[in-house]
């Protein structure tokens, strides 16, 4: 191991078992950051861990750790996971070849990976330094005191345990999972004075024990913002999917005092995608979690507030103000509102499914539960891109993945590139004209009854895991009586409000509604919640940006 001089400087560590590559990485880092940071180089995970422990004993700070994925003895993911125990605040970067990008995506959940870099990155001025600049900026703005990790104790087949894990994972909150059946799980329960009959138990970083916590309480305890800092804003964005995040970025960057309100976790359905390959600017694909976290950080950097675990239950007009009411009765007001509430997966209308949800039957939880499917037979219900992406991701863990599709083929609802990928994976099978008639199990899913949609014939199969991605239902019931919607609940806007050229009932302005404007002036809609929207990530982001442009136009004329 070699290191630059200057013990008082913050450390950037690089680990690569190839001496030539290791020297080249360190050279690139010193050329840019050597004046302010000490670059420490190691050629194995073991020696790097020893160096980290020595730095810890001396009280030195480590800002960024870069580790090569393919290292003998201890690969990059294993090293970064161990490094988290020594320097949990250090930003983590995995260095990968193109063939290892799937491993990098997996590492996002395993080690809370901040970024992965493809080698080689020549020129570093374009591909290396911008990434490190952002990570160092993020590191400097954080609190670097050692903080214990959030711990979750639960049961494998507990719906509430699954909900808590999903909430933490999707909000990028690091946590450790302990089964109630393992010794450490039992020790944590005993320390909290619990007997295991009420699960999950969440032990927060400050040592507070929460039993069966609801999302708002959990969010507040793990450091997520849940309370607005003001009572009045220029713009309230409701929903944190691609459309909402796009609106928050553009609204805040253009000087509007902006708050984004999300009832669960930013990212929406796109945030649950294991891999998005047709989004502009990412030729090698990007996970929904990566895209979401980057957008969230970007919005925050521009000054947008982001509130998590706040459910909106009403929208009211009070003169020039638009008042948003929360489930707890509190309100915030704004000059304008963008509805970006997105959609949720429809519930499977089959006997037994409701009782087994979270206990083997999951809706859009493939990323969180995939590791538990190791070596097992998994069923995925649905024929659109979300189902195909889930099947591809699960195939890396499961013994087999069976895609259940009601139609005759996938081409009607799935992108061509994804169909080709599925065809090339040996352990993915597609069953056409097949629906789930019933789910069976005592405490957790054990079997499925499948029905052929043409012949009506049924078949019972063993199954412990089923992931459902069937259609989309808008989250707009709370708008009833205020904002006009179509028969399926999607929000009407712009030309859809004026098919005959006449303004909607109650419209009092001397202009027609703008393209994304609802029947309530100053209230706009973007993304999947809009009637006749494209239901694609790129179009949702674009509509979020367009809605902000129209907000400016509305404010200028108000």
Coordinates of C-alpha atoms in Angstrom, one line a residue:
X1 CA 0.0 0.0 0.0
X2 CA 1.2 3.5 -0.8
X3 CA -0.2 6.9 0.1
X4 CA 0.4 10.5 -0.6
X5 CA 1.7 12.7 2.2
X6 CA -0.3 15.0 4.3
X7 CA -2.0 13.2 7.2
X8 CA -4.4 16.1 7.9
X9 CA -6.2 15.8 4.5
X10 CA -9.4 13.8 3.9
X11 CA -8.7 10.4 2.3
X12 CA -9.9 9.1 -1.0
X13 CA -9.1 5.3 -1.2
X14 CA -8.8 3.2 -4.3
X15 CA -8.6 -0.6 -4.4
X16 CA -7.6 -2.6 -7.4
X17 CA -5.7 -5.9 -7.6
X18 CA -4.0 -5.0 -10.9
X19 CA -0.9 -3.0 -10.0
X20 CA -0.9 -1.1 -13.3
X21 CA -4.5 -0.2 -13.1
X22 CA -4.2 0.7 -9.4
X23 CA -1.3 3.1 -10.1
X24 CA -3.3 4.7 -13.1
X25 CA -6.4 5.2 -10.9
X26 CA -4.3 6.8 -8.1
X27 CA -2.5 9.0 -10.7
X28 CA -5.8 10.3 -12.1
X29 CA -7.1 11.0 -8.6
X30 CA -4.0 12.8 -7.4
X31 CA -3.8 15.0 -10.5
X32 CA -7.3 16.4 -9.7
X33 CA -7.7 16.0 -5.9
X34 CA -4.1 15.7 -4.5
X35 CA -4.1 19.3 -3.3
X36 CA -7.0 18.8 -0.9
X37 CA -7.2 15.1 -0.4
X38 CA -4.8 12.3 0.5
X39 CA -5.1 9.4 -2.0
X40 CA -4.6 6.0 -0.5
X41 CA -4.0 3.0 -2.8
X42 CA -4.4 -0.7 -2.0
X43 CA -4.1 -3.8 -4.2
X44 CA -6.5 -6.1 -2.3
X45 CA -9.6 -5.9 -0.2
X46 CA -7.9 -7.3 2.9
X47 CA -5.0 -4.7 2.8
X48 CA -7.5 -2.0 2.1
X49 CA -9.6 -3.0 5.1
X50 CA -6.5 -2.9 7.3
X51 CA -5.7 0.5 6.0
X52 CA -9.2 1.7 6.8
X53 CA -8.9 0.4 10.4
X54 CA -5.6 2.2 10.8
X55 CA -7.1 5.5 9.5
X56 CA -10.0 5.0 11.8
X57 CA -7.7 4.6 14.8
X58 CA -5.9 7.8 13.9
X59 CA -9.2 9.7 13.5
X60 CA -8.8 10.4 9.8
X61 CA -11.8 11.0 7.6
X62 CA -12.4 8.9 4.5
X63 CA -14.6 10.7 1.9
X64 CA -14.8 8.2 -1.0
X65 CA -13.8 4.6 -1.5
X66 CA -13.4 3.2 -5.1
X67 CA -13.2 -0.6 -5.4
X68 CA -12.7 -2.8 -8.4
X69 CA -15.4 -5.5 -8.7
X70 CA -13.2 -8.4 -9.9
X71 CA -10.7 -9.0 -7.1
X72 CA -9.6 -12.4 -5.9
X73 CA -10.4 -13.4 -2.3
X74 CA -12.7 -10.5 -1.7
X75 CA -14.5 -8.9 -4.6
X76 CA -15.4 -5.2 -4.7
X77 CA -19.0 -5.6 -3.4
X78 CA -17.8 -7.7 -0.4
X79 CA -15.1 -5.2 0.4
X80 CA -17.4 -2.2 0.2
X81 CA -19.9 -4.0 2.5
X82 CA -17.1 -4.5 5.0
X83 CA -15.9 -0.9 4.6
X84 CA -19.3 0.4 5.5
X85 CA -18.8 -1.0 9.1
X86 CA -15.6 1.1 9.4
X87 CA -16.6 4.3 7.5
X88 CA -20.4 4.3 7.0
X89 CA -20.4 7.9 5.7
X90 CA -17.8 7.3 3.0
X91 CA -19.2 7.5 -0.5
X92 CA -18.9 4.1 -2.3
X93 CA -18.0 3.6 -5.9
X94 CA -17.7 0.3 -7.7
X95 CA -15.3 0.0 -10.7
X96 CA -16.6 -2.4 -13.3
X97 CA -16.2 -3.7 -16.8
X98 CA -19.2 -3.6 -19.1
X99 CA -19.9 -7.3 -18.4
X100 CA -20.2 -6.6 -14.7
X101 CA -22.8 -3.9 -14.8
X102 CA -25.5 -6.2 -13.4
X103 CA -23.3 -6.8 -10.4
X104 CA -23.0 -3.1 -9.9
X105 CA -26.8 -2.7 -10.1
X106 CA -27.2 -5.5 -7.5
X107 CA -24.7 -3.6 -5.2
X108 CA -27.0 -0.6 -5.0
X109 CA -29.1 -2.4 -2.4
X110 CA -26.4 -4.6 -0.9
X111 CA -23.9 -1.8 0.0
X112 CA -26.0 1.3 -0.7
X113 CA -23.7 2.0 -3.7
X114 CA -23.4 5.7 -4.6
X115 CA -22.2 5.1 -8.2
X116 CA -20.5 2.6 -10.5
X117 CA -17.9 3.5 -13.1
X118 CA -17.2 1.6 -16.3
X119 CA -13.5 1.1 -17.0
X120 CA -11.7 2.6 -18.8
X121 CA -13.0 6.1 -18.2
X122 CA -10.8 8.0 -20.6
X123 CA -10.9 11.0 -20.6
X124 CA -11.3 11.4 -16.8
X125 CA -12.3 15.0 -17.2
X126 CA -15.6 13.8 -18.7
X127 CA -16.2 10.4 -17.1
X128 CA -14.4 10.3 -13.7
X129 CA -14.0 13.8 -12.2
X130 CA -17.7 15.0 -12.5
X131 CA -18.8 11.9 -10.6
X132 CA -16.1 12.4 -7.9
X133 CA -17.0 16.1 -7.7
X134 CA -20.6 15.3 -6.9
X135 CA -19.8 12.6 -4.4
X136 CA -17.3 14.9 -2.5
X137 CA -19.8 17.7 -2.5
X138 CA -22.5 15.3 -1.0
X139 CA -20.0 14.0 1.5
X140 CA -19.0 17.5 2.7
X141 CA -22.7 18.4 3.3
X142 CA -23.3 15.3 5.5
X143 CA -22.7 14.7 9.1
X144 CA -19.6 12.4 9.4
X145 CA -20.1 11.1 12.9
X146 CA -20.3 7.4 13.1
X147 CA -24.0 6.5 13.3
X148 CA -25.3 3.0 14.0
X149 CA -27.3 1.4 11.2
X150 CA -31.1 1.0 11.4
X151 CA -32.0 -2.5 12.3
X152 CA -35.2 -4.4 11.3
X153 CA -36.3 -7.6 13.0
X154 CA -39.2 -9.4 11.4
X155 CA -40.5 -12.6 9.9
X156 CA -39.9 -13.8 6.4
X157 CA -43.6 -14.2 5.7
X158 CA -44.8 -11.0 7.5
X159 CA -46.6 -8.5 5.3
X160 CA -45.8 -5.6 7.7
X161 CA -42.1 -6.7 7.7
X162 CA -42.1 -6.7 3.9
X163 CA -43.7 -3.2 3.9
X164 CA -41.1 -1.8 6.2
X165 CA -38.2 -3.2 4.2
X166 CA -39.7 -1.9 1.0
X167 CA -40.1 1.5 2.5
X168 CA -36.6 1.7 3.7
X169 CA -35.0 0.3 0.6
X170 CA -36.9 2.6 -1.8
X171 CA -36.1 5.7 0.3
X172 CA -32.4 4.7 0.2
X173 CA -32.2 4.3 4.0
X174 CA -29.5 1.7 4.9
X175 CA -30.7 -1.0 7.2
X176 CA -29.8 -4.5 8.4
X177 CA -32.4 -7.2 8.4
X178 CA -32.6 -9.8 11.1
X179 CA -35.0 -12.7 11.1
X180 CA -36.9 -13.3 14.3
X181 CA -35.6 -16.9 14.2
X182 CA -31.9 -16.0 14.3
X183 CA -30.0 -15.2 17.6
X184 CA -29.3 -11.5 16.9
X185 CA -32.9 -11.0 16.0
X186 CA -34.0 -12.5 19.3
X187 CA -31.4 -10.5 21.2
X188 CA -32.7 -7.2 19.7
X189 CA -36.3 -8.2 20.6
X190 CA -35.3 -9.0 24.2
X191 CA -33.5 -5.7 24.5
X192 CA -36.6 -3.9 23.4
X193 CA -38.8 -5.9 25.8
X194 CA -40.7 -7.6 23.0
X195 CA -41.7 -11.3 22.7
X196 CA -41.9 -11.4 18.9
X197 CA -45.7 -11.5 18.7
X198 CA -45.8 -7.9 17.2
X199 CA -43.5 -7.5 14.2
X200 CA -41.6 -5.9 12.7
X201 CA -39.3 -4.2 15.3
X202 CA -37.3 -1.3 14.0
X203 CA -34.3 0.0 16.0
X204 CA -33.4 3.4 14.7
X205 CA -29.9 4.9 14.6
X206 CA -30.5 6.7 17.9
X207 CA -31.5 3.5 19.6
X208 CA -35.3 4.1 19.6
X209 CA -37.3 0.9 19.3
X210 CA -40.4 1.1 17.1
X211 CA -42.9 -1.7 17.0
X212 CA -45.1 -2.1 13.9
X213 CA -44.3 1.5 12.9
X214 CA -46.5 3.3 10.3
X215 CA -44.7 5.0 7.5
X216 CA -44.9 8.6 8.8
X217 CA -43.4 7.7 12.2
X218 CA -40.8 5.5 10.6
X219 CA -39.8 8.3 8.1
X220 CA -39.4 10.9 10.8
X221 CA -37.3 8.6 13.0
X222 CA -34.8 7.6 10.2
X223 CA -34.2 11.1 9.2
X224 CA -36.5 11.7 6.2
X225 CA -38.2 15.1 5.9
X226 CA -41.9 14.9 6.7
X227 CA -42.8 18.4 7.8
X228 CA -42.9 21.4 5.5
X229 CA -40.8 24.4 6.4
X230 CA -43.3 27.0 5.3
X231 CA -47.1 27.3 5.0
X232 CA -47.1 28.8 1.5
X233 CA -45.2 28.0 -1.7
X234 CA -45.0 29.0 -5.3
X235 CA -45.5 25.4 -6.3
X236 CA -46.6 22.2 -4.7
X237 CA -45.8 19.0 -6.6
X238 CA -47.9 16.0 -5.5
X239 CA -46.2 12.7 -6.3
X240 CA -42.5 11.8 -6.5
X241 CA -42.3 9.7 -9.6
X242 CA -40.4 10.7 -12.8
X243 CA -43.0 13.4 -13.6
X244 CA -42.9 14.8 -10.0
X245 CA -39.2 14.8 -9.7
X246 CA -38.9 16.4 -13.2
X247 CA -41.3 19.1 -12.1
X248 CA -39.4 19.6 -8.8
X249 CA -36.0 20.0 -10.6
X250 CA -37.3 22.5 -13.1
X251 CA -39.5 24.4 -10.7
X252 CA -36.7 24.9 -8.1
X253 CA -34.0 25.5 -10.7
X254 CA -36.1 28.3 -12.2
X255 CA -36.7 30.1 -8.9
X256 CA -40.0 28.8 -7.7
X257 CA -40.3 28.0 -4.0
X258 CA -41.1 24.3 -4.5
X259 CA -42.1 21.5 -2.3
X260 CA -42.6 17.9 -3.5
X261 CA -45.0 15.7 -1.4
X262 CA -44.7 11.9 -1.7
X263 CA -46.9 9.5 0.2
X264 CA -44.4 6.6 0.2
X265 CA -41.1 6.8 -1.7
X266 CA -39.8 8.8 -4.6
X267 CA -39.4 7.1 -7.9
X268 CA -42.9 5.7 -8.3
X269 CA -43.2 2.6 -10.4
X270 CA -40.1 3.5 -12.3
X271 CA -38.1 3.6 -9.1
X272 CA -38.9 -0.1 -8.6
X273 CA -37.5 -1.1 -12.0
X274 CA -34.4 -3.2 -11.9
X275 CA -33.2 -1.9 -15.2
X276 CA -34.4 0.8 -17.7
X277 CA -32.6 0.4 -21.0
X278 CA -34.5 2.8 -23.3
X279 CA -34.1 6.0 -21.3
X280 CA -32.2 8.7 -23.3
X281 CA -28.6 9.1 -22.3
X282 CA -28.1 5.7 -20.6
X283 CA -26.9 3.4 -23.4
X284 CA -26.0 0.7 -20.9
X285 CA -29.2 1.0 -18.9
X286 CA -29.9 2.4 -15.5
X287 CA -31.8 1.1 -12.5
X288 CA -34.9 2.9 -11.3
X289 CA -33.3 3.4 -7.9
X290 CA -30.2 5.0 -9.5
X291 CA -32.3 7.3 -11.7
X292 CA -34.5 8.2 -8.7
X293 CA -31.7 9.0 -6.3
X294 CA -29.9 11.2 -8.8
X295 CA -33.1 13.1 -9.6
X296 CA -33.9 13.5 -5.9
X297 CA -30.4 14.8 -5.1
X298 CA -30.6 17.2 -8.1
X299 CA -34.0 18.6 -6.9
X300 CA -32.7 19.1 -3.4
X301 CA -29.5 20.8 -4.7
X302 CA -31.7 23.3 -6.5
X303 CA -33.6 24.0 -3.2
X304 CA -36.7 21.9 -3.6
X305 CA -38.1 20.5 -0.3
X306 CA -39.0 16.8 -0.5
X307 CA -41.5 15.5 2.0
X308 CA -41.9 11.7 2.4
X309 CA -44.7 9.6 3.9
X310 CA -47.2 12.5 3.7
X311 CA -50.5 11.4 2.2
X312 CA -52.6 14.1 0.5
X313 CA -56.3 13.7 0.9
X314 CA -57.8 16.9 -0.5
X315 CA -57.4 19.9 -2.8
X316 CA -59.3 23.1 -2.2
X317 CA -59.5 26.5 -3.9
X318 CA -59.2 29.5 -1.6
X319 CA -59.2 32.6 -3.7
X320 CA -55.8 32.7 -5.6
X321 CA -54.4 30.0 -3.3
X322 CA -54.5 26.3 -3.9
X323 CA -54.8 24.5 -0.6
X324 CA -53.4 20.9 -0.2
X325 CA -54.8 18.9 2.8
X326 CA -52.9 16.1 4.4
X327 CA -54.3 12.9 6.1
X328 CA -53.5 14.3 9.5
X329 CA -55.7 17.4 8.9
X330 CA -52.8 19.9 8.3
X331 CA -52.5 21.9 5.1
X332 CA -50.1 23.8 3.0
X333 CA -51.0 26.3 0.3
X334 CA -49.5 27.5 -3.0
X335 CA -50.0 29.7 -6.0
X336 CA -50.0 26.5 -8.2
X337 CA -50.1 22.7 -8.0
X338 CA -48.8 20.0 -10.2
X339 CA -50.5 16.6 -9.9
X340 CA -48.0 13.9 -10.5
X341 CA -49.5 11.1 -8.5
X342 CA -48.8 8.4 -11.0
X343 CA -50.5 5.0 -10.8
X344 CA -50.3 1.9 -8.8
X345 CA -50.5 -1.8 -9.9
X346 CA -54.0 -3.1 -9.9
X347 CA -54.7 -5.8 -7.3
X348 CA -55.1 -9.3 -8.6
X349 CA -58.7 -10.3 -8.4
X350 CA -58.2 -14.0 -7.5
X351 CA -59.3 -15.9 -4.5
X352 CA -56.7 -15.9 -1.7
X353 CA -54.5 -13.2 -3.1
X354 CA -55.6 -10.5 -0.7
X355 CA -54.8 -12.6 2.4
X356 CA -51.4 -13.5 1.1
X357 CA -50.2 -10.1 0.0
X358 CA -46.8 -9.5 1.5
X359 CA -46.6 -13.2 2.4
X360 CA -45.5 -14.5 -1.0
X361 CA -47.7 -12.3 -3.2
X362 CA -46.1 -9.0 -4.0
X363 CA -46.9 -6.0 -6.1
X364 CA -43.9 -4.4 -7.6
X365 CA -41.5 -5.6 -4.9
X366 CA -39.1 -7.6 -7.0
X367 CA -36.0 -5.6 -6.1
X368 CA -36.5 -6.0 -2.3
X369 CA -37.5 -9.6 -2.3
X370 CA -35.3 -11.0 -5.1
X371 CA -32.4 -12.2 -2.9
X372 CA -34.9 -14.4 -0.9
X373 CA -35.9 -16.2 -4.1
X374 CA -32.5 -17.9 -4.5
X375 CA -32.9 -21.3 -6.1
X376 CA -36.7 -21.2 -6.1
X377 CA -39.5 -21.2 -8.7
X378 CA -41.0 -17.8 -9.2
X379 CA -44.1 -16.6 -11.0
X380 CA -44.5 -13.1 -12.5
X381 CA -48.0 -11.9 -13.6
X382 CA -48.2 -9.4 -16.4
X383 CA -47.2 -8.7 -20.0
X384 CA -45.9 -5.1 -19.9
X385 CA -42.3 -3.7 -19.5
X386 CA -42.5 -3.7 -15.7
X387 CA -43.2 -7.4 -15.7
X388 CA -40.5 -8.2 -18.2
X389 CA -37.9 -6.2 -16.3
X390 CA -38.9 -8.0 -13.1
X391 CA -38.6 -11.4 -14.8
X392 CA -35.1 -10.5 -16.1
X393 CA -34.0 -9.4 -12.7
X394 CA -35.5 -12.3 -10.8
X395 CA -34.0 -14.8 -13.2
X396 CA -30.5 -14.1 -11.8
X397 CA -31.6 -15.4 -8.4
X398 CA -34.4 -17.9 -9.0
X399 CA -34.2 -21.4 -10.2
X400 CA -37.0 -20.6 -12.8
X401 CA -39.2 -17.7 -13.6
X402 CA -42.6 -18.2 -15.3
X403 CA -44.2 -15.2 -16.9
X404 CA -48.0 -15.5 -16.9
X405 CA -49.6 -13.5 -19.7
X406 CA -53.3 -13.3 -20.5
X407 CA -52.7 -12.4 -24.2
X408 CA -51.5 -14.4 -27.2
X409 CA -48.0 -12.7 -27.2
X410 CA -45.9 -10.0 -25.5
X411 CA -45.6 -7.6 -28.5
X412 CA -48.8 -5.8 -27.7
X413 CA -47.5 -4.3 -24.4
X414 CA -43.8 -5.0 -24.1
X415 CA -40.9 -3.3 -25.8
X416 CA -39.2 -5.3 -28.5
X417 CA -35.7 -5.2 -26.9
X418 CA -37.1 -6.7 -23.7
X419 CA -38.9 -9.5 -25.5
X420 CA -35.6 -10.4 -27.2
X421 CA -33.8 -10.5 -23.9
X422 CA -36.4 -12.7 -22.3
X423 CA -36.2 -15.1 -25.3
X424 CA -32.4 -15.5 -24.6
X425 CA -32.7 -16.4 -20.9
X426 CA -32.9 -20.1 -20.4
X427 CA -34.7 -20.1 -17.0
X428 CA -37.5 -17.8 -18.1
X429 CA -40.6 -19.4 -19.5
X430 CA -43.6 -17.5 -20.9
X431 CA -47.1 -19.0 -20.6
X432 CA -49.6 -17.2 -22.9
X433 CA -53.4 -17.2 -22.3
X434 CA -52.9 -17.9 -18.6
X435 CA -54.4 -16.2 -15.6
X436 CA -54.2 -16.8 -11.9
X437 CA -57.5 -18.2 -10.6
X438 CA -56.5 -18.6 -6.9
X439 CA -53.7 -18.5 -4.5
X440 CA -53.4 -21.0 -1.7
X441 CA -51.3 -21.2 1.5
X442 CA -51.4 -21.1 5.3
X443 CA -49.5 -18.0 6.4
X444 CA -47.6 -17.7 3.2
X445 CA -48.1 -18.6 -0.5
X446 CA -47.7 -22.3 -1.2
X447 CA -49.6 -23.0 -4.4
X448 CA -51.4 -21.3 -7.4
X449 CA -54.3 -22.4 -9.5
X450 CA -53.7 -21.3 -13.1
X451 CA -56.5 -21.0 -15.6
X452 CA -56.2 -21.2 -19.4
X453 CA -58.1 -18.1 -20.6
X454 CA -59.3 -19.8 -23.8
X455 CA -60.2 -23.3 -22.7
X456 CA -61.0 -22.7 -19.1
X457 CA -58.8 -25.6 -18.0
X458 CA -57.1 -25.2 -14.6
X459 CA -53.9 -26.5 -13.2
X460 CA -52.5 -26.3 -9.6
X461 CA -48.7 -25.6 -9.2
X462 CA -46.4 -25.2 -6.3
X463 CA -45.3 -21.6 -5.7
X464 CA -43.9 -19.6 -2.9
X465 CA -43.3 -16.4 -4.8
X466 CA -45.6 -14.4 -7.1
X467 CA -44.9 -10.9 -8.3
X468 CA -47.9 -9.0 -9.9
X469 CA -47.6 -6.3 -12.5
X470 CA -51.1 -6.0 -14.1
X471 CA -52.2 -2.7 -15.4
X472 CA -52.3 0.6 -13.7
X473 CA -54.9 2.4 -11.5
X474 CA -54.5 6.2 -10.9
X475 CA -54.2 7.5 -7.4
X476 CA -56.8 10.2 -7.8
X477 CA -59.9 9.4 -5.8
X478 CA -59.0 12.2 -3.4
X479 CA -59.6 14.7 -6.2
X480 CA -63.3 13.8 -6.5
X481 CA -65.5 16.9 -6.7
X482 CA -62.6 19.2 -7.4
X483 CA -60.7 18.0 -10.5
X484 CA -62.4 16.4 -13.5
X485 CA -61.4 12.8 -14.3
X486 CA -62.4 10.3 -16.9
X487 CA -64.3 7.1 -16.2
X488 CA -61.1 5.3 -15.1
X489 CA -60.0 8.0 -12.8
X490 CA -57.3 9.6 -15.0
X491 CA -57.1 13.4 -14.8
X492 CA -58.5 15.4 -17.8
X493 CA -56.4 18.4 -18.9
X494 CA -56.1 20.8 -21.8
X495 CA -57.8 19.8 -25.0
X496 CA -59.4 16.8 -23.3
X497 CA -61.4 19.3 -21.2
X498 CA -62.7 21.1 -24.3
X499 CA -63.5 18.6 -27.0
X500 CA -66.3 20.8 -28.4
X501 CA -64.2 24.0 -28.1
X502 CA -66.2 25.2 -25.1
X503 CA -64.4 25.7 -21.7
X504 CA -65.3 23.2 -18.9
X505 CA -68.1 24.0 -16.5
X506 CA -67.1 26.6 -13.9
X507 CA -64.1 27.9 -15.9
X508 CA -64.1 31.7 -15.3
X509 CA -60.9 32.8 -17.2
X510 CA -61.1 34.4 -20.7
X511 CA -58.6 31.8 -22.1
X512 CA -58.9 28.0 -22.5
X513 CA -57.0 25.7 -20.2
X514 CA -53.3 25.3 -21.0
X515 CA -52.2 22.0 -22.4
X516 CA -51.6 20.3 -19.0
X517 CA -54.0 22.4 -17.0
X518 CA -57.0 20.9 -15.3
X519 CA -60.4 22.4 -14.9
X520 CA -59.1 24.3 -11.8
X521 CA -56.9 27.2 -13.0
X522 CA -53.3 26.8 -11.7
X523 CA -53.6 23.1 -11.1
X524 CA -51.7 21.0 -13.6
X525 CA -51.2 17.3 -14.2
X526 CA -48.2 15.5 -15.5
X527 CA -47.2 11.9 -16.1
X528 CA -49.1 8.7 -15.8
X529 CA -52.0 10.2 -13.9
X530 CA -53.0 12.3 -17.0
X531 CA -55.6 10.8 -19.3
X532 CA -54.1 9.4 -22.5
X533 CA -50.5 9.9 -21.3
X534 CA -47.8 7.8 -22.9
X535 CA -46.9 5.8 -19.7
X536 CA -43.2 6.1 -20.3
X537 CA -40.4 7.5 -18.0
X538 CA -39.1 9.9 -20.6
X539 CA -42.5 11.4 -21.4
X540 CA -43.3 11.7 -17.7
X541 CA -40.1 13.7 -17.1
X542 CA -40.9 15.9 -20.1
X543 CA -44.4 16.6 -19.0
X544 CA -43.1 17.5 -15.5
X545 CA -40.8 20.1 -17.2
X546 CA -43.6 21.3 -19.5
X547 CA -46.0 21.7 -16.6
X548 CA -43.5 24.1 -14.8
X549 CA -43.3 26.2 -18.0
X550 CA -47.1 26.5 -17.9
X551 CA -47.0 27.3 -14.2
X552 CA -44.8 30.3 -15.0
X553 CA -47.2 31.4 -17.7
X554 CA -50.1 31.0 -15.3
X555 CA -48.3 33.0 -12.6
X556 CA -47.4 35.8 -15.0
X557 CA -51.0 36.3 -15.9
X558 CA -52.5 36.0 -12.4

